[in-house]
Short mmCIF file of C-alpha atoms and ligand atoms in Angstrom, two decimals:
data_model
loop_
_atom_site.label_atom_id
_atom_site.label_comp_id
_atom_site.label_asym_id
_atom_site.label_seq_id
_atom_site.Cartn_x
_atom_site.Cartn_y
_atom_site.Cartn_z
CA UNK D 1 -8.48 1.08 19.64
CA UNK D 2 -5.31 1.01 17.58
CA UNK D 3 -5.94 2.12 13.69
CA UNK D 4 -7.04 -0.97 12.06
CA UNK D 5 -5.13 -2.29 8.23
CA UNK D 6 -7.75 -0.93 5.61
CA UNK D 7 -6.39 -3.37 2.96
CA UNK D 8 -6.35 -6.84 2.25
CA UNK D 9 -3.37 -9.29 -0.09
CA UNK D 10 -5.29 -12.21 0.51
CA UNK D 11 -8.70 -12.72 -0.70
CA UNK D 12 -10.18 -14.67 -3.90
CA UNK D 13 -12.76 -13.77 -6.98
CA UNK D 14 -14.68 -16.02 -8.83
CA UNK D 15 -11.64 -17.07 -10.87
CA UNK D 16 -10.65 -19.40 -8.44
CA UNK D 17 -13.27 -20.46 -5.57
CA UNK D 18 -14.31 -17.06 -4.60
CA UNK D 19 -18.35 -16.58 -4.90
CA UNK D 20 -18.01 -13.09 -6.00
CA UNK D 21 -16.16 -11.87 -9.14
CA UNK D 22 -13.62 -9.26 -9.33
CA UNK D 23 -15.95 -6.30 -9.85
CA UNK D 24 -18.13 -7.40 -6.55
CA UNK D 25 -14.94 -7.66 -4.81
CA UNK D 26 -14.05 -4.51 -5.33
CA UNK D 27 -17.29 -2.41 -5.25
CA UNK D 28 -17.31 -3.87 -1.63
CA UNK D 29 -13.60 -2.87 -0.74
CA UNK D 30 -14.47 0.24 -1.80
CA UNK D 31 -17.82 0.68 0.80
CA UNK D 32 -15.98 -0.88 3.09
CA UNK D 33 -13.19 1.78 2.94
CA UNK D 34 -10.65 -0.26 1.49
CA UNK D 35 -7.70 2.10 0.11
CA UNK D 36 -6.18 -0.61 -2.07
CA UNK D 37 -6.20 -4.00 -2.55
CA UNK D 38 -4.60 -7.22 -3.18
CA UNK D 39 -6.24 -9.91 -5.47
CA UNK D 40 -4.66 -13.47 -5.13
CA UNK D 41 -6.50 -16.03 -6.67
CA UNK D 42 -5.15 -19.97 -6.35
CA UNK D 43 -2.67 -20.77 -8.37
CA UNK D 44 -2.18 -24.88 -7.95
CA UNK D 45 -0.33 -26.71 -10.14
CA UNK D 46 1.02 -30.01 -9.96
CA UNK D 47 1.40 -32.59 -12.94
CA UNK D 48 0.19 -35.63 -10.58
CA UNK D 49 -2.65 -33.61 -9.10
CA UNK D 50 -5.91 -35.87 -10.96
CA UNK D 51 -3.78 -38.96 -9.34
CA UNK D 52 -3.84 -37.55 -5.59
CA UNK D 53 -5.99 -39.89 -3.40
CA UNK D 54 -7.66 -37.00 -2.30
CA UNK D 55 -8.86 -36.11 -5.84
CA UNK D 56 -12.26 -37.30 -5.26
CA UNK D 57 -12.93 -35.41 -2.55
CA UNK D 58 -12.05 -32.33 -4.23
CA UNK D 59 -13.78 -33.16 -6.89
CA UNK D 60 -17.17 -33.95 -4.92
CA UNK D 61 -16.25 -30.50 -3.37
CA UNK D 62 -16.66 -28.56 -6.88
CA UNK D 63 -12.70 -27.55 -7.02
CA UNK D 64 -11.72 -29.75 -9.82
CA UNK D 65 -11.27 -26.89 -12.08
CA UNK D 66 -8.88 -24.97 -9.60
CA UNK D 67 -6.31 -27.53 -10.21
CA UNK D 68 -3.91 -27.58 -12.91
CA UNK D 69 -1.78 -30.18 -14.06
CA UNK D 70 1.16 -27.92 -15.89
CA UNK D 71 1.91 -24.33 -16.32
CA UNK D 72 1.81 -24.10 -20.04
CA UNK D 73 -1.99 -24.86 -20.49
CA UNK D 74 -3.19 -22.26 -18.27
CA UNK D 75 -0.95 -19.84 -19.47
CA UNK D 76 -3.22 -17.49 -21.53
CA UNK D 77 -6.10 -18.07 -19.01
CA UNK D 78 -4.00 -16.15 -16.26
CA UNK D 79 -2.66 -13.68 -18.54
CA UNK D 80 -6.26 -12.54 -19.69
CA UNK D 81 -6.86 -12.48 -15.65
CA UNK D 82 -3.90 -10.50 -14.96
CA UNK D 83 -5.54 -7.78 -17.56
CA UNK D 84 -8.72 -7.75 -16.67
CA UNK D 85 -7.23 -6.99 -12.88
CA UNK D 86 -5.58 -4.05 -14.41
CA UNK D 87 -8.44 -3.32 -16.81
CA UNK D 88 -10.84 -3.16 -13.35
CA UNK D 89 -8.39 -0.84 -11.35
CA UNK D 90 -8.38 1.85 -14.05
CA UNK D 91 -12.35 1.51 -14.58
CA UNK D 92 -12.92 2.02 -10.71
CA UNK D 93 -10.03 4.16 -9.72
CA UNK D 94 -8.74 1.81 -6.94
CA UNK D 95 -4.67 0.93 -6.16
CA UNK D 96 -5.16 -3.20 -7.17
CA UNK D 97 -2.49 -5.10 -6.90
CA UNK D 98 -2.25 -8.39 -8.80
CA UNK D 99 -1.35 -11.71 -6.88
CA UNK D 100 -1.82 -15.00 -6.88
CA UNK D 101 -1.73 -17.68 -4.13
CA UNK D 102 1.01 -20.63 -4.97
CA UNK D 103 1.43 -24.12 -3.70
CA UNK D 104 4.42 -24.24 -3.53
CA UNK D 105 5.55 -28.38 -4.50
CA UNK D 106 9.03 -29.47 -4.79
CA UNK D 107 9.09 -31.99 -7.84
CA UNK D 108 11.93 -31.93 -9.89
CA UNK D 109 10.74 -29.03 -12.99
CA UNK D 110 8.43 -27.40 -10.66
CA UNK D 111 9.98 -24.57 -9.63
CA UNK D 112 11.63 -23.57 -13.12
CA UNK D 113 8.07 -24.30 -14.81
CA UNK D 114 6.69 -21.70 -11.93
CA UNK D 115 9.48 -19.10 -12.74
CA UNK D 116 9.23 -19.42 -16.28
CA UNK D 117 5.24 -18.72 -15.81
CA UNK D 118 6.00 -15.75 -13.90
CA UNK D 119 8.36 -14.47 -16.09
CA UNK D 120 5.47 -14.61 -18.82
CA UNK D 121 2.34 -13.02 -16.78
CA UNK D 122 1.95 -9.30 -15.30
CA UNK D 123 2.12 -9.82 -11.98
CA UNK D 124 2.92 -7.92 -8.71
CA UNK D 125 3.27 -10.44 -5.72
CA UNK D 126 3.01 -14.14 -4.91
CA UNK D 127 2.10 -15.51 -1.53
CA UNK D 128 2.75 -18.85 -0.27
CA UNK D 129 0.11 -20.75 0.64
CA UNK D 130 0.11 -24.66 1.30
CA UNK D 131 -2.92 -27.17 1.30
CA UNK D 132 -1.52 -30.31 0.42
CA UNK D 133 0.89 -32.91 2.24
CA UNK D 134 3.42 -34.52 0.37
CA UNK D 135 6.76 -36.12 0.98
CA UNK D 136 9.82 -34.89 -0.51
CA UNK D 137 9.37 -36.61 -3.99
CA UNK D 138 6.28 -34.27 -3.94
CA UNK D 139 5.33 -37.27 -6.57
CA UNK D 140 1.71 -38.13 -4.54
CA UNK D 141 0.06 -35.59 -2.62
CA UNK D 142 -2.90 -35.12 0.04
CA UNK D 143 -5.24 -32.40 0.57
CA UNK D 144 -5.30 -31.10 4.10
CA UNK D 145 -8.87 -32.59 5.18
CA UNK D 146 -9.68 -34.66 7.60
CA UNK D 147 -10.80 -37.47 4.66
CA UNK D 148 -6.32 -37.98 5.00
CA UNK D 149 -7.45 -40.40 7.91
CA UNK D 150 -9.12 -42.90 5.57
CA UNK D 151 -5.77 -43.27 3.38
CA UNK D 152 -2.74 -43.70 6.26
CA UNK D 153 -2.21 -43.58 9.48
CA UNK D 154 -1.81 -41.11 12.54
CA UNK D 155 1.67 -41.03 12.53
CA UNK D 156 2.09 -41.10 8.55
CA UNK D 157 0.04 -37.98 8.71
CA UNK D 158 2.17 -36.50 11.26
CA UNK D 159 5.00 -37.01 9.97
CA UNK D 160 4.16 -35.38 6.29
CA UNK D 161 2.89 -32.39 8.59
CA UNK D 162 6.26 -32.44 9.80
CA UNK D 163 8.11 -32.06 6.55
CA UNK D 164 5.21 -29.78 5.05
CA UNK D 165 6.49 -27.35 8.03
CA UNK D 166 9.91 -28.31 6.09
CA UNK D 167 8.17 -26.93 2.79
CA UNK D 168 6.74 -24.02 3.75
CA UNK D 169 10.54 -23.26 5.16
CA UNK D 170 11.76 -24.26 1.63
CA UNK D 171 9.29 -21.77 -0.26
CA UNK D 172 10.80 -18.87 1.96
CA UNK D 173 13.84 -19.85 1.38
CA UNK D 174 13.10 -19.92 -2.88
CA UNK D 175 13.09 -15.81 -2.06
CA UNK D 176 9.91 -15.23 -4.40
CA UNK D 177 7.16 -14.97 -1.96
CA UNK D 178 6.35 -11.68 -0.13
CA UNK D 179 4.63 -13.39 2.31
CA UNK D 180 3.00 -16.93 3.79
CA UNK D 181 -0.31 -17.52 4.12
CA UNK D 182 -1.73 -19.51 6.95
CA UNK D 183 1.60 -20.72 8.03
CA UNK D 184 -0.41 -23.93 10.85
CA UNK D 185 -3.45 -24.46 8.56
CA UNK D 186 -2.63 -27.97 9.02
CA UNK D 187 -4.82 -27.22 12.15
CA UNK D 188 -7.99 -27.14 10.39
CA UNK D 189 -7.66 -31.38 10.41
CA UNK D 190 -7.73 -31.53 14.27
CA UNK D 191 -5.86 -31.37 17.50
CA UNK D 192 -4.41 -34.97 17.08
CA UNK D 193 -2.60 -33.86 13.38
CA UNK D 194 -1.17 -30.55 14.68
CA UNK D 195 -1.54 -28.68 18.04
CA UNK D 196 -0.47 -25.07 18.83
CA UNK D 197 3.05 -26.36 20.38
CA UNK D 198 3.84 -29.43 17.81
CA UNK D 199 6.53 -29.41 15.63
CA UNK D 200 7.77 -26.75 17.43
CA UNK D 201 11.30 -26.80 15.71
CA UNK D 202 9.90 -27.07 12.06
CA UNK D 203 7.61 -23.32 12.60
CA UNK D 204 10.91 -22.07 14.09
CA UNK D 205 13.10 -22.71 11.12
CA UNK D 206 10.19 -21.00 8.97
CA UNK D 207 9.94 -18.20 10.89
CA UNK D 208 13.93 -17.97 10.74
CA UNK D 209 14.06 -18.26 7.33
CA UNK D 210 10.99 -15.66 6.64
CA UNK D 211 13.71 -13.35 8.45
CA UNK D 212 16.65 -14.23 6.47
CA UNK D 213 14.71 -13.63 2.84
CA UNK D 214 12.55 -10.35 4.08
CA UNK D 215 9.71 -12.92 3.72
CA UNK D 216 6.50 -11.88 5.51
CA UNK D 217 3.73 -13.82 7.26
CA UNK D 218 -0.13 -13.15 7.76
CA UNK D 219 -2.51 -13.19 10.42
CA UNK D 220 -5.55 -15.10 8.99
CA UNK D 221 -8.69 -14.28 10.48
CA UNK D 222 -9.85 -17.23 8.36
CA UNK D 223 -9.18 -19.12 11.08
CA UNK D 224 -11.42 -17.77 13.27
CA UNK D 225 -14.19 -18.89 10.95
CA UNK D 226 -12.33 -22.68 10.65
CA UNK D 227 -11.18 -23.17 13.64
CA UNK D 228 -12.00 -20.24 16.13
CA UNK D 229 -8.33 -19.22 16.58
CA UNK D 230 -6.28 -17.01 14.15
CA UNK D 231 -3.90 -18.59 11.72
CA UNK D 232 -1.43 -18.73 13.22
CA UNK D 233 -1.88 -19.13 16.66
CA UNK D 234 -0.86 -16.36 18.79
CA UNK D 235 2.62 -18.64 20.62
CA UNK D 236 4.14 -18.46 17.13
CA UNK D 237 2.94 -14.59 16.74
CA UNK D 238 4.74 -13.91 19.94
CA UNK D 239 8.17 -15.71 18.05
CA UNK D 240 7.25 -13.54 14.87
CA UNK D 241 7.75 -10.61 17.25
CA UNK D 242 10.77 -11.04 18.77
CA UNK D 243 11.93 -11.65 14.68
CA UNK D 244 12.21 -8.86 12.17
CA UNK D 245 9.32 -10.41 10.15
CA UNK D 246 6.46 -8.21 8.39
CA UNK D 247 3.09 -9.06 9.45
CA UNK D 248 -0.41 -8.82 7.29
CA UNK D 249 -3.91 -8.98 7.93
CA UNK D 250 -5.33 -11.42 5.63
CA UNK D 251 -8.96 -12.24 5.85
CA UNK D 252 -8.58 -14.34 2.80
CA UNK D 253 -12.13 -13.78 1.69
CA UNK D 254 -14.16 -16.12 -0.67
CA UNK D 255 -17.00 -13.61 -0.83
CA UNK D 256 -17.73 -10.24 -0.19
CA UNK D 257 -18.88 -10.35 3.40
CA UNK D 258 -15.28 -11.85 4.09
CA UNK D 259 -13.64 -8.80 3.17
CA UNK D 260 -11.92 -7.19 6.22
CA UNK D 261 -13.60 -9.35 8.49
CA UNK D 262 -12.52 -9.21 12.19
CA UNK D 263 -9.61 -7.04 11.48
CA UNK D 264 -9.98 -5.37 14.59
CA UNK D 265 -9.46 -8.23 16.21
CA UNK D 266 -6.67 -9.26 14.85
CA UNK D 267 -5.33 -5.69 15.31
CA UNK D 268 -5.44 -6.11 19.15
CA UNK D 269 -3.92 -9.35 18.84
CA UNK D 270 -0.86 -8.04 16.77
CA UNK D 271 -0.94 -5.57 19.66
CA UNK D 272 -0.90 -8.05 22.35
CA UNK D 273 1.67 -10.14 21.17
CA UNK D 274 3.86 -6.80 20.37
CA UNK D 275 4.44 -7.29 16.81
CA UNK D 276 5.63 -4.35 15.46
CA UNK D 277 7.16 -4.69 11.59
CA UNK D 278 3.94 -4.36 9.54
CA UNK D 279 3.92 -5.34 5.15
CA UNK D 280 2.51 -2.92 3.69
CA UNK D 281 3.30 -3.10 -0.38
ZN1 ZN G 1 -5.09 -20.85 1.34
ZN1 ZN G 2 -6.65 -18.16 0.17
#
């Protein structure tokens, strides 16, 4: 049994849609034998966001207030978080490490409004992590869910999954993330949207650019609870390993019982598929 990754980048509090808040979170790290810890709580921004087709479904699905519409507005509410992160570390003597989890959208403004934000809260990572579809204009955008099927077609779908392969590259490339979050979550929407060999070029040229900026990627053990297969699956694992890429656990927990969840499985799979270069912060 190889030594299995007592931390975890990935996971969510109460700020965002996490059921536990920060102090749960980290009372349970702690029993669990956690040695430090990550906090990344959503960080979703996009000015059309309340006119997405999808917005009633996310609304019926109590995330309406996850969603922002423009950086300036939330501005304080972060900062406060980003404190009382800090604040909690001192309090219970654990290494915590302050993140957030970005969707990363490619409107024109976007991405100077996101730097300028950074530049203005104390934080230590970002990760990218994508759960909309959008075209290039970024101007409407679609919540990965299966509802997409009642607003366009097959093919429509497929190919936004195509170019959101295209955006994921594109937030690598944008050198601020340390890592990418369930890089073929578009999974979660079925076989016919995305199987574990489709757009087989589009993952490479992620996975090529992740090595070009030092970007890293995590194993999700989420997906073993969505979809019962790791994000991502273990063909693109085996590419990650023949790349100098750093690979994470992640178990991207939304509650305390999430917290290190199956990481020794997804220790045996790193080990399987020979990856080697581990992120460790
Ligand atoms: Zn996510
Ligand atoms: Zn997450």
């Amino acid at each position: 049994m190889p030594e299995v990754q007592k931390f975890s980048y990935h996971n969510h509090t109460n700020f965002s849609d996490g059921k536990n808040s920060l102090e749960e979170m980290v009372q349970r790290a702690k029993e669990i034998g956690f040695t430090e810890m990550g906090i990344s709580d959503h960080l979703i921004v996009h000015k059309n966001i309340c006119k997405s087709p999808s917005w009633a479904a996310m609304v019926a699905n109590n995330e309406a207030d996850i969603y922002q519409t423009d950086f300036k507005t939330m501005l304080e509410k972060y900062q406060r978080h980003c404190e009382h992160i800090r604040k909690v570390a001192k309090a219970e003597n654990i290494k915590l490490y302050v993140g957030f989890e970005v969707d990363f959208f490619t409107y024109d403004g976007w991405l100077d409004e996101f730097k300028d934000f950074l530049a203005q809260i104390d934080y230590d990572y970002v990760i990218s992590g994508n759960h909309f579809l959008f075209d290039p204009s970024c101007e409407t955008i679609y919540n990965i869910n299966k509802s997409i099927g009642e607003v366009l077609t097959l093919d429509q779908i497929r190919a936004l999954v195509a170019q959101h392969f295209n955006n994921i590259r594109e937030s690598a490339n944008c050198g601020l993330f340390r890592f990418v979050a369930h890089l073929d979550y578009v999974r979660k929407m079925g076989a016919d949207y995305c199987k574990p060999q489709d757009f087989w070029a589009e993952k490479m040229a992620v996975l090529d650019a992740l090595e070009r900026h030092h970007t890293g990627i995590e194993v999700s053990t989420k997906g073993l609870r969505k979809i019962n297969d790791f994000y991502p699956n273990g063909t693109i694992l085996d590419e990650v390993a023949k790349r100098n890429i750093d690979v994470v656990i992640s178990d991207d927990a939304h509650k305390v019982g999430e917290l290190g969840l199956d990481f020794e499985r997804a220790e045996q799979e790193l080990r399987q598929r020979n990856v080697v270069h581990r992120l460790k912060f």
